[in-house]
mmCIF file with all atom_site columns, C-alpha atoms in Angstrom:
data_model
loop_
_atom_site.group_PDB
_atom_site.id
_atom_site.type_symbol
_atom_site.label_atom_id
_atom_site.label_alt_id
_atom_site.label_comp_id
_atom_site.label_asym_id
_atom_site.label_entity_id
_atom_site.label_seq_id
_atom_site.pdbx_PDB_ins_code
_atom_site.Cartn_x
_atom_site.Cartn_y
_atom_site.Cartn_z
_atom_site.occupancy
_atom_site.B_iso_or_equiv
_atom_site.pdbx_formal_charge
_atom_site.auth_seq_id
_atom_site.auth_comp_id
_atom_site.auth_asym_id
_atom_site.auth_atom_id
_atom_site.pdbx_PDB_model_num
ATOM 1   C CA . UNK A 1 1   ? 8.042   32.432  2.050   1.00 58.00 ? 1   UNK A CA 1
ATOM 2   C CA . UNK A 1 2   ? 10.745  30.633  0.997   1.00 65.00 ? 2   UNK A CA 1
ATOM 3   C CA . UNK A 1 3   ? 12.298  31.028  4.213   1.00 65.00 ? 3   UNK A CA 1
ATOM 4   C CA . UNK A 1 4   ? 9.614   29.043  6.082   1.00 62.00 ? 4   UNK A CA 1
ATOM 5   C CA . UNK A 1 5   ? 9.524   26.614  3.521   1.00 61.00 ? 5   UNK A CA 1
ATOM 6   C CA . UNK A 1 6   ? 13.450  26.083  3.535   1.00 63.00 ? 6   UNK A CA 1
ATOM 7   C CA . UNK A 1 7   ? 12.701  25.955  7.599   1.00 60.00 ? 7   UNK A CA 1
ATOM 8   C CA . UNK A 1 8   ? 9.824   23.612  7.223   1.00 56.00 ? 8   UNK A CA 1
ATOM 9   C CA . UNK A 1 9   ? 12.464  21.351  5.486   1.00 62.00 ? 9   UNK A CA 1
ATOM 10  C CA . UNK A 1 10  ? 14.988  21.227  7.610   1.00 65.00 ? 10  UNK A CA 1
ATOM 11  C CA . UNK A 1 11  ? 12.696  20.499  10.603  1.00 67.00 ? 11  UNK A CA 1
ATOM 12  C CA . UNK A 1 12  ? 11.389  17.737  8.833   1.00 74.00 ? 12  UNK A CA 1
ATOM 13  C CA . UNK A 1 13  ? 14.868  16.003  8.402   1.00 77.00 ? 13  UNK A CA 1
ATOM 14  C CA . UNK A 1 14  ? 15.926  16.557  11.531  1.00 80.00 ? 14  UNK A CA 1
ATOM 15  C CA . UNK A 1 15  ? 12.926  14.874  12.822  1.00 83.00 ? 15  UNK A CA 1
ATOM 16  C CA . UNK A 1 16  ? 13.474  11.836  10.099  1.00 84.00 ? 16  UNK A CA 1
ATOM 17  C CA . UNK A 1 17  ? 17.333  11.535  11.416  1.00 85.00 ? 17  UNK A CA 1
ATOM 18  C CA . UNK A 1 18  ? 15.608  10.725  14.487  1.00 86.00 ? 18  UNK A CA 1
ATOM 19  C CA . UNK A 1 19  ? 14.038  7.684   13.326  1.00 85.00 ? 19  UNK A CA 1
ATOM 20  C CA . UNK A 1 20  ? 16.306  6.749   10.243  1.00 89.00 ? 20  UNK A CA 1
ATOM 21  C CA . UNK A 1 21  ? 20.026  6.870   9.196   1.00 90.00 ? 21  UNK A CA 1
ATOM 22  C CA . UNK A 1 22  ? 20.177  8.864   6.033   1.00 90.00 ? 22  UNK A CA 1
ATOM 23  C CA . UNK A 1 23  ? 23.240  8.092   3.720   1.00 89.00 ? 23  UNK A CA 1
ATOM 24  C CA . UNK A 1 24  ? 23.316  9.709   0.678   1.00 88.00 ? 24  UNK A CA 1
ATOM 25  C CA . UNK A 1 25  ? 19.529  9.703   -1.050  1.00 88.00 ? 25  UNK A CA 1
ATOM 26  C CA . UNK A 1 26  ? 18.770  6.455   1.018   1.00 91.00 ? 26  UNK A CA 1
ATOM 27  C CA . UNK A 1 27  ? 16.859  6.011   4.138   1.00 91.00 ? 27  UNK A CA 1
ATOM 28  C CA . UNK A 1 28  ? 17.945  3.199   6.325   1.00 92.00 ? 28  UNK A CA 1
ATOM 29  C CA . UNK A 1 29  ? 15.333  1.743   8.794   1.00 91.00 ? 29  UNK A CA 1
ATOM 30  C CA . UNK A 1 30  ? 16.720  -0.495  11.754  1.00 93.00 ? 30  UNK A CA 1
ATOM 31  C CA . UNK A 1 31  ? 13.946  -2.651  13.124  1.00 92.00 ? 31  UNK A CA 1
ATOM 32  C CA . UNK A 1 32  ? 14.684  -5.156  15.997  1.00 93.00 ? 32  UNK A CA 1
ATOM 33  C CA . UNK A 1 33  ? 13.263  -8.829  16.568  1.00 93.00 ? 33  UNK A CA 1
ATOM 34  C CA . UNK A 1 34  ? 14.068  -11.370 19.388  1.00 93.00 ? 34  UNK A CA 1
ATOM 35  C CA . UNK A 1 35  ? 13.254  -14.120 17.016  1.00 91.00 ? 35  UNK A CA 1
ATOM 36  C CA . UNK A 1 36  ? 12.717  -14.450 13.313  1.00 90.00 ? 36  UNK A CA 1
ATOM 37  C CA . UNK A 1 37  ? 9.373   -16.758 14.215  1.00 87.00 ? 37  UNK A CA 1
ATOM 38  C CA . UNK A 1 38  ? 7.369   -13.675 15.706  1.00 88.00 ? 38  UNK A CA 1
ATOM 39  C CA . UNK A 1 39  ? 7.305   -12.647 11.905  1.00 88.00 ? 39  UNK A CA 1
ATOM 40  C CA . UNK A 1 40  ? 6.240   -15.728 10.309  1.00 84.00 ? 40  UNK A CA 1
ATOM 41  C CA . UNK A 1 41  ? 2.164   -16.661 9.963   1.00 79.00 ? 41  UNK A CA 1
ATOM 42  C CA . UNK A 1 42  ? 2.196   -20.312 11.232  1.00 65.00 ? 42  UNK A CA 1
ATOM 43  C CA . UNK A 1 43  ? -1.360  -20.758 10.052  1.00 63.00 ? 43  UNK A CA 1
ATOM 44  C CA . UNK A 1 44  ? -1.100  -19.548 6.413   1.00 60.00 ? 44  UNK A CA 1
ATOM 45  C CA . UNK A 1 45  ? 0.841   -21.335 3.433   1.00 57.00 ? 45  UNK A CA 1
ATOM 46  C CA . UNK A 1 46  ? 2.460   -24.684 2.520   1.00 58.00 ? 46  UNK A CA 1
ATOM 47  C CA . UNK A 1 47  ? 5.645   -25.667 3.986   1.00 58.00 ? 47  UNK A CA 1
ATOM 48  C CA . UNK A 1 48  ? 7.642   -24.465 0.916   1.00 55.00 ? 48  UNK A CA 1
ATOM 49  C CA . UNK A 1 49  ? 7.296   -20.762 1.351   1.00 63.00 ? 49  UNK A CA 1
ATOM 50  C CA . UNK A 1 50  ? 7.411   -19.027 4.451   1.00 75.00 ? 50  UNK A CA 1
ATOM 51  C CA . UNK A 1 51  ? 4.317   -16.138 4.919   1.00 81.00 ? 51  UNK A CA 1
ATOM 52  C CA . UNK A 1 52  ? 4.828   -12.953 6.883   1.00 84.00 ? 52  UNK A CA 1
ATOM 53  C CA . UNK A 1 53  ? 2.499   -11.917 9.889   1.00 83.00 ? 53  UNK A CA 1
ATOM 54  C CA . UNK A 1 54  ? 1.773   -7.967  9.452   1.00 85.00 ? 54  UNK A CA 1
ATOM 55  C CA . UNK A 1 55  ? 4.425   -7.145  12.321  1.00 88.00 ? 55  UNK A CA 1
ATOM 56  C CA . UNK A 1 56  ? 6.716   -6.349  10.079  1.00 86.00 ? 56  UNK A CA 1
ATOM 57  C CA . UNK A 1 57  ? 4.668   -5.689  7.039   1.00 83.00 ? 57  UNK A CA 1
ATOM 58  C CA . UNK A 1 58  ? 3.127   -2.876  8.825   1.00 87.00 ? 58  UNK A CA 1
ATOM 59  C CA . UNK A 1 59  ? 6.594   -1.186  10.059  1.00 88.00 ? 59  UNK A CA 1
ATOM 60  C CA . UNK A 1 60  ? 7.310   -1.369  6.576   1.00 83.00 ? 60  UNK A CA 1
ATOM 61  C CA . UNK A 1 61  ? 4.256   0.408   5.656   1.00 81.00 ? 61  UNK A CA 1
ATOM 62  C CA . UNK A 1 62  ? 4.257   2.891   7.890   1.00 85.00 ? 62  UNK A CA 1
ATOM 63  C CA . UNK A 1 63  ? 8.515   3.939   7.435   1.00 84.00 ? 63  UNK A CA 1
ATOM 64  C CA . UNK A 1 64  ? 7.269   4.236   3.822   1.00 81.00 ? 64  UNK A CA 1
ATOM 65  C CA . UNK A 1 65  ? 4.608   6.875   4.404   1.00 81.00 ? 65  UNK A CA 1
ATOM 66  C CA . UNK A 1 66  ? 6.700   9.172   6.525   1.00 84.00 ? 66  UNK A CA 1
ATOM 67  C CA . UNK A 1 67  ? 9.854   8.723   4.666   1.00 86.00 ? 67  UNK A CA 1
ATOM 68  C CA . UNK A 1 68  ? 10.123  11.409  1.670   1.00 85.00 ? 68  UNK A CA 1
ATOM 69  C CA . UNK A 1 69  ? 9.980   9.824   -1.652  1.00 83.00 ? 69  UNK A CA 1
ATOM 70  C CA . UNK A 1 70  ? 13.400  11.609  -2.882  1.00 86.00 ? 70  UNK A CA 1
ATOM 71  C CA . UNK A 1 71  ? 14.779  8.352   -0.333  1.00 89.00 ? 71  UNK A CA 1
ATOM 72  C CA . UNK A 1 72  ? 15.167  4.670   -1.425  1.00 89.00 ? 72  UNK A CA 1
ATOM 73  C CA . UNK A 1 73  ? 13.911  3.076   1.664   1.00 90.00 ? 73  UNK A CA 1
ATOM 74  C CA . UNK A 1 74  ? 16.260  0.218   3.303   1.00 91.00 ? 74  UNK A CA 1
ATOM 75  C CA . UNK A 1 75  ? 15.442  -2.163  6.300   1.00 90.00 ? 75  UNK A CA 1
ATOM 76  C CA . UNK A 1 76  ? 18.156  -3.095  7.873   1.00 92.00 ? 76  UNK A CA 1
ATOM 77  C CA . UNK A 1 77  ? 16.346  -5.995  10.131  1.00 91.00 ? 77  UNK A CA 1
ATOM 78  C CA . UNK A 1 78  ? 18.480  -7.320  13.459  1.00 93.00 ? 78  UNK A CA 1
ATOM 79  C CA . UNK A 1 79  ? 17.405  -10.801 14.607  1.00 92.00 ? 79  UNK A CA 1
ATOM 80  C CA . UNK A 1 80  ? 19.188  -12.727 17.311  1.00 92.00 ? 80  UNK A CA 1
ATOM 81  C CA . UNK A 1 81  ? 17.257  -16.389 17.289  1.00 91.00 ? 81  UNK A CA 1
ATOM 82  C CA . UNK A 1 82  ? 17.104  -17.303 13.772  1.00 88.00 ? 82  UNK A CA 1
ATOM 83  C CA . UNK A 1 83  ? 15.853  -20.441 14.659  1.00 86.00 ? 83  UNK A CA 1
ATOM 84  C CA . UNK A 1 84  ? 16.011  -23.235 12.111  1.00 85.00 ? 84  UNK A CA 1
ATOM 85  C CA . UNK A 1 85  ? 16.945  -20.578 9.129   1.00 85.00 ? 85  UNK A CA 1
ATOM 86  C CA . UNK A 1 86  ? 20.098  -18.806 8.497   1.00 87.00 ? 86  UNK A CA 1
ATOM 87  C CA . UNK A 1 87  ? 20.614  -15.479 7.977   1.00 86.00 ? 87  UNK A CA 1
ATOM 88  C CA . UNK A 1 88  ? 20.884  -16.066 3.851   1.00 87.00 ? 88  UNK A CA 1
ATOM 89  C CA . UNK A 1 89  ? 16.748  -17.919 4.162   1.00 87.00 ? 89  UNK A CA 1
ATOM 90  C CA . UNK A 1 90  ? 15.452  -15.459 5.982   1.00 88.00 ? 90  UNK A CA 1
ATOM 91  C CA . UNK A 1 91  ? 16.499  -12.634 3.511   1.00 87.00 ? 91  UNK A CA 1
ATOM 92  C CA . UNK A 1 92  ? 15.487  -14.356 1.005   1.00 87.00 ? 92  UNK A CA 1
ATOM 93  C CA . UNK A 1 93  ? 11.924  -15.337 2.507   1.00 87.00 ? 93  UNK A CA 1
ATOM 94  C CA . UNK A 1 94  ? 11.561  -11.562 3.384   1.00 87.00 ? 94  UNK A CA 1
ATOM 95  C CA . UNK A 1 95  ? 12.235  -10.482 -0.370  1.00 85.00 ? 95  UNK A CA 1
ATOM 96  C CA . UNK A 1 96  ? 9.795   -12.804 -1.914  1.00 86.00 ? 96  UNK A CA 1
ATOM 97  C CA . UNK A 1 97  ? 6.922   -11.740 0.781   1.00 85.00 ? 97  UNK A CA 1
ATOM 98  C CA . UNK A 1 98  ? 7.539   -8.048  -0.435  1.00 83.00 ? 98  UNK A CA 1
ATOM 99  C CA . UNK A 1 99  ? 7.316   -9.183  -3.727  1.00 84.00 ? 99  UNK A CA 1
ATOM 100 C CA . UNK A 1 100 ? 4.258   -10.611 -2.812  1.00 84.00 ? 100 UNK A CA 1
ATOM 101 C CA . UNK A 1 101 ? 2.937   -7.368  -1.536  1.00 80.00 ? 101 UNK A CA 1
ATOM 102 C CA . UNK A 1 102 ? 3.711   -5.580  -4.502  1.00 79.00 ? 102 UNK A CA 1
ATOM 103 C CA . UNK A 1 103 ? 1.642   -8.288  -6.616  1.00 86.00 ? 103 UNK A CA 1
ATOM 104 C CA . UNK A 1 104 ? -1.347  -8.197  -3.956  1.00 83.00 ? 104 UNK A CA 1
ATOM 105 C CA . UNK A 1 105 ? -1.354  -4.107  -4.451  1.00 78.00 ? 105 UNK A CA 1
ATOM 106 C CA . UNK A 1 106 ? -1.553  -4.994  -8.608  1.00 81.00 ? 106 UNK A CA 1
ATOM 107 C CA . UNK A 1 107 ? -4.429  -6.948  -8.347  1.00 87.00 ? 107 UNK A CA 1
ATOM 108 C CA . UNK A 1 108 ? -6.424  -4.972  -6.129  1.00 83.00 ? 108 UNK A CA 1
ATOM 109 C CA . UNK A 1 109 ? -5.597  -2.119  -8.219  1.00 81.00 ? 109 UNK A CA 1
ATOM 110 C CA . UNK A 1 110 ? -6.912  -4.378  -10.637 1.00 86.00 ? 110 UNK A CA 1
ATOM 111 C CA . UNK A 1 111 ? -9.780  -5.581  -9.028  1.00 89.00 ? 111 UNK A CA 1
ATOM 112 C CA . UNK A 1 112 ? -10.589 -2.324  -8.251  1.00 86.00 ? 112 UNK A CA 1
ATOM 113 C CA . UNK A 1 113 ? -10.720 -1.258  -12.231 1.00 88.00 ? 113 UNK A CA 1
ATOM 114 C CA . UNK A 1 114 ? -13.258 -3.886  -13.112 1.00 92.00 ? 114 UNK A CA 1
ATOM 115 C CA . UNK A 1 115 ? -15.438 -3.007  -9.745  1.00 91.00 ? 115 UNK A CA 1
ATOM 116 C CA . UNK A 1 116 ? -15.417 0.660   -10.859 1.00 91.00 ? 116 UNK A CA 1
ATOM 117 C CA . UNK A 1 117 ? -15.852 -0.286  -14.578 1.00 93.00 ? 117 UNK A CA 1
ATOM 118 C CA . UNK A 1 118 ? -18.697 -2.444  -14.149 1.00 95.00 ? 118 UNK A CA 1
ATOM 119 C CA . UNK A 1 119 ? -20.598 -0.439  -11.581 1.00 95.00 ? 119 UNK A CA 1
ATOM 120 C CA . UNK A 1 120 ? -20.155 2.438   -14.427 1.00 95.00 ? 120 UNK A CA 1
ATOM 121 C CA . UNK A 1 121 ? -21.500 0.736   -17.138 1.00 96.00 ? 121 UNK A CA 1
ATOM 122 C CA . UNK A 1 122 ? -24.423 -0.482  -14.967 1.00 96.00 ? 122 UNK A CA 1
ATOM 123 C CA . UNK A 1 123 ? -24.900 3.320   -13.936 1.00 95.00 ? 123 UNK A CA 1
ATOM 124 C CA . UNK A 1 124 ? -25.599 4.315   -17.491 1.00 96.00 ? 124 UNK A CA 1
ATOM 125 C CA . UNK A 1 125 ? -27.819 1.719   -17.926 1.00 96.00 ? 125 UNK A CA 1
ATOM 126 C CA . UNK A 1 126 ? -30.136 2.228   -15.599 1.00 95.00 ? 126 UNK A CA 1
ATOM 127 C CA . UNK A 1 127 ? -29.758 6.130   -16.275 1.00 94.00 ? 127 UNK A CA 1
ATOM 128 C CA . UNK A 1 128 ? -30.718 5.255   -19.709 1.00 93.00 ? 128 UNK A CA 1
ATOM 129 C CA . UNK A 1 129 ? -33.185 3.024   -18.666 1.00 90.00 ? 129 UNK A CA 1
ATOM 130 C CA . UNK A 1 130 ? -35.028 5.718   -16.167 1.00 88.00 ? 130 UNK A CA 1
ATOM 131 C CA . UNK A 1 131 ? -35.194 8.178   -19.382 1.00 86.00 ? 131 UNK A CA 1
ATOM 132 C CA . UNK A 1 132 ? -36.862 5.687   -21.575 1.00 86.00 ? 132 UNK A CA 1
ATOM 133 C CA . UNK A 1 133 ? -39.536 4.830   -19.059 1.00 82.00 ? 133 UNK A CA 1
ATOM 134 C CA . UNK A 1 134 ? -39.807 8.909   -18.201 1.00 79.00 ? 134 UNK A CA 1
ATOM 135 C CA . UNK A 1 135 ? -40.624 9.196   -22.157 1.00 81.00 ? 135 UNK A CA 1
ATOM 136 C CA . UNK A 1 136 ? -43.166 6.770   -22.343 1.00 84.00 ? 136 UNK A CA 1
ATOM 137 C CA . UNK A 1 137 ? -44.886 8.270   -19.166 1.00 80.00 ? 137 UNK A CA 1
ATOM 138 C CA . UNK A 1 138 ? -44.170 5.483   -16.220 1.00 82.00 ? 138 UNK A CA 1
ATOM 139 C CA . UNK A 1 139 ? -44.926 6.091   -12.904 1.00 87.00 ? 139 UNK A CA 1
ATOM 140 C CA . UNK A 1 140 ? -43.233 9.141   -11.426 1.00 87.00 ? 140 UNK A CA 1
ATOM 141 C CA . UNK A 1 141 ? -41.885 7.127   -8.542  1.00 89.00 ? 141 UNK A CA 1
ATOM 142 C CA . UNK A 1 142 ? -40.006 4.248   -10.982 1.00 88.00 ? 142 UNK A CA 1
ATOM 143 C CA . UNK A 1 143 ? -38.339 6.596   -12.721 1.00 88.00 ? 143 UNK A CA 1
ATOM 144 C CA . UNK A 1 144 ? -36.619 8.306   -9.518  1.00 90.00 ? 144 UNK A CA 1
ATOM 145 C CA . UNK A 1 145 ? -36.268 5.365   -8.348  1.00 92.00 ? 145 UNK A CA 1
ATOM 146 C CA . UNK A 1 146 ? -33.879 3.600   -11.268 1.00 92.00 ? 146 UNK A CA 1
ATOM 147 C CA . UNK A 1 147 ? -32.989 7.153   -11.847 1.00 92.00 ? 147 UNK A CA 1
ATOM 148 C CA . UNK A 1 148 ? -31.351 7.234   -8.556  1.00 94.00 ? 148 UNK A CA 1
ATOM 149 C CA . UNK A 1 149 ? -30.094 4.188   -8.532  1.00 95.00 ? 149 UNK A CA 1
ATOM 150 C CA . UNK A 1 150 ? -28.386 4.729   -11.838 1.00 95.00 ? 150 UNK A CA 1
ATOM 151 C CA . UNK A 1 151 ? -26.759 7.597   -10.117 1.00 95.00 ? 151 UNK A CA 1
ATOM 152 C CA . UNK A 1 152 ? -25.181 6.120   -6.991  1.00 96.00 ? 152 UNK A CA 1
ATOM 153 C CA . UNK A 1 153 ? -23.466 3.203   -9.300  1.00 96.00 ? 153 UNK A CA 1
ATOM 154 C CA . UNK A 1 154 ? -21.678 6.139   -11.264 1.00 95.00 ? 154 UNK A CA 1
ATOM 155 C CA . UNK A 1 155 ? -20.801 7.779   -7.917  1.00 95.00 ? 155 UNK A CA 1
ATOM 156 C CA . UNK A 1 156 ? -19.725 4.698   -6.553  1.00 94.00 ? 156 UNK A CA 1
ATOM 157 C CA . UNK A 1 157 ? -17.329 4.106   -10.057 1.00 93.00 ? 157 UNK A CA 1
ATOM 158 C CA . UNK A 1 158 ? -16.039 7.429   -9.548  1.00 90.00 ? 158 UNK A CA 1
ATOM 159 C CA . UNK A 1 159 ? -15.183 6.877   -5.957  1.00 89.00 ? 159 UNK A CA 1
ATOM 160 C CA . UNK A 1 160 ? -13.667 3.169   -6.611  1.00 85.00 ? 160 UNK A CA 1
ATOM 161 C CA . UNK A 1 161 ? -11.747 4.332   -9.932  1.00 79.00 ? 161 UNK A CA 1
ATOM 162 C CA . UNK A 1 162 ? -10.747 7.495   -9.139  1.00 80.00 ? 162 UNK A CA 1
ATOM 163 C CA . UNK A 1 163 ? -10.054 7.977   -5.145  1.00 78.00 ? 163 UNK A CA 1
ATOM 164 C CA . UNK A 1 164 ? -9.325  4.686   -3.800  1.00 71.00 ? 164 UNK A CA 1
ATOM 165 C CA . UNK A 1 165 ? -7.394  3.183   -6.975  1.00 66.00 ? 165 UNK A CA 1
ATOM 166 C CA . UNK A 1 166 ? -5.421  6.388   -6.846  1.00 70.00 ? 166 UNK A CA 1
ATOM 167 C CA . UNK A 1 167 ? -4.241  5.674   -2.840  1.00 68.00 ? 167 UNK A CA 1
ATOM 168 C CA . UNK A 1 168 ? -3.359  2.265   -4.083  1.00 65.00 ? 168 UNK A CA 1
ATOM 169 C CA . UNK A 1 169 ? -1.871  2.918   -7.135  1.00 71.00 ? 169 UNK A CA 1
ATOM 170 C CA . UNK A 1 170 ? 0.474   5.397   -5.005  1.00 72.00 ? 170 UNK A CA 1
ATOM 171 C CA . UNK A 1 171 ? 1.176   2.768   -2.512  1.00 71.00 ? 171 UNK A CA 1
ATOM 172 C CA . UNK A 1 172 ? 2.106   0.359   -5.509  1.00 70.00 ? 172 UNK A CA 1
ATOM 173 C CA . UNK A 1 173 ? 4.050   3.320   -6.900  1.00 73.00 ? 173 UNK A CA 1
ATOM 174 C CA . UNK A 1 174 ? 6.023   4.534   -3.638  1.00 74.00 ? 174 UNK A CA 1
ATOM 175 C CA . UNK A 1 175 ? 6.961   0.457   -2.763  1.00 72.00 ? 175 UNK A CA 1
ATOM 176 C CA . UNK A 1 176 ? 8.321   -0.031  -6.706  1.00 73.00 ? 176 UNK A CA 1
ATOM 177 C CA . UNK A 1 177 ? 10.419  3.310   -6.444  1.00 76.00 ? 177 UNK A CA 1
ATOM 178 C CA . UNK A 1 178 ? 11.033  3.719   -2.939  1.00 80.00 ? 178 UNK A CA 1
ATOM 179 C CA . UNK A 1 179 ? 11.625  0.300   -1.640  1.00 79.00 ? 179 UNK A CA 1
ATOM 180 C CA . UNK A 1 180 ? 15.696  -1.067  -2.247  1.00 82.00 ? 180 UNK A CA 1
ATOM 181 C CA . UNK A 1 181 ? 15.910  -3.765  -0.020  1.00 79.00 ? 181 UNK A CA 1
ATOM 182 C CA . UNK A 1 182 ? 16.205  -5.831  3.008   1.00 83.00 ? 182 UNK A CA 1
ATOM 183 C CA . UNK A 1 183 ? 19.031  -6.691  4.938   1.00 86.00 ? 183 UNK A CA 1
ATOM 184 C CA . UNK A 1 184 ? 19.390  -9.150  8.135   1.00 88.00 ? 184 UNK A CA 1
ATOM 185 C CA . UNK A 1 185 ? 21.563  -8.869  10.642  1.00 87.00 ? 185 UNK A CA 1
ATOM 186 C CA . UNK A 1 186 ? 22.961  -11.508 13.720  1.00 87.00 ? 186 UNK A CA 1
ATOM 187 C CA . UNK A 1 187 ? 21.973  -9.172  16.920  1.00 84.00 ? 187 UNK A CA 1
#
């Protein structure tokens, strides 16, 4: 068993060499742009901070999934028309958009924790409710009715608070720890 396993692993780095240079316990992704513009979203934002289109958010996203999480993640991005920014801006306008991610994954984490709370605590309400008006002999058809509903809010709490917090809480997680840094090149 441990055999396959050990086999298994090996396979799997080959196949990541493929795509990334490995130094050490860091992964380094090389992504390629003619021009540092294709990246920017010209319709979103003031003119004091730049915004990213998902281009490159979504390469990012996507290196992190497949890359093991025993590797720092580095981009290593190679531009050749800079346009009106040098090399220095555009670092530094890539490092404050994926700071920016990391605060859009808090609050919908947090979002997320007040959807789930609040559809819990109107679950038990109406749960309540349907037993009180079973007791003092309602219609049969009210009671399912709220009783039902009560049920689907908890459901839906679980589902928000548990299962799709928990994918972006490990998103959150995996860009904190994972994620060193960008880099741009001249091509």
């Amino acid at each position: 068993m441990r055999d396959k396993k050990n086999k298994f692993k090996n396979f799997s780095e080959d196949i990541l060499r493929q795509y990334v240079t490995i130094v050490e316990n860091c992964a380094i992704v090389d992504l390629y742009f003619e021009s540092f513009q294709e990246l920017i979203d010209q319709n979103l934002g003031n003119n004091a901070v730049e915004k990213l289109n998902s281009i490159l958010i979504t390469k990012i996203n996507e290196m992190i999934d497949i890359i093991p999480i025993k590797y720092e993640v580095m981009i290593h991005l190679y531009i050749h028309d800079f346009g009106d920014y040098t090399p220095e801006e555009t670092e530094k306008i890539l490092q404050d958009n994926i700071a920016l991610i990391i605060y859009q994954h808090t609050l919908e984490r947090r979002r997320k924790i007040v959807t789930a709370l609040s559809l819990l605590g109107g679950g038990i309400i109406l749960l309540l409710g349907s037993y009180f008006l079973h007791a003092r002999k309602w219609p049969e058809i009210i009671y399912n009715v709220i009783n039902i509903s009560g049920t689907l809010f908890v459901w839906e709490a679980a589902n928000i608070g548990l299962i799709k917090r928990t994918v972006q809480t490990r998103l959150e997680k995996r860009y904190i720890k994972q994620f060193k840094g960008i880099k741009v090149f001249r091509i």
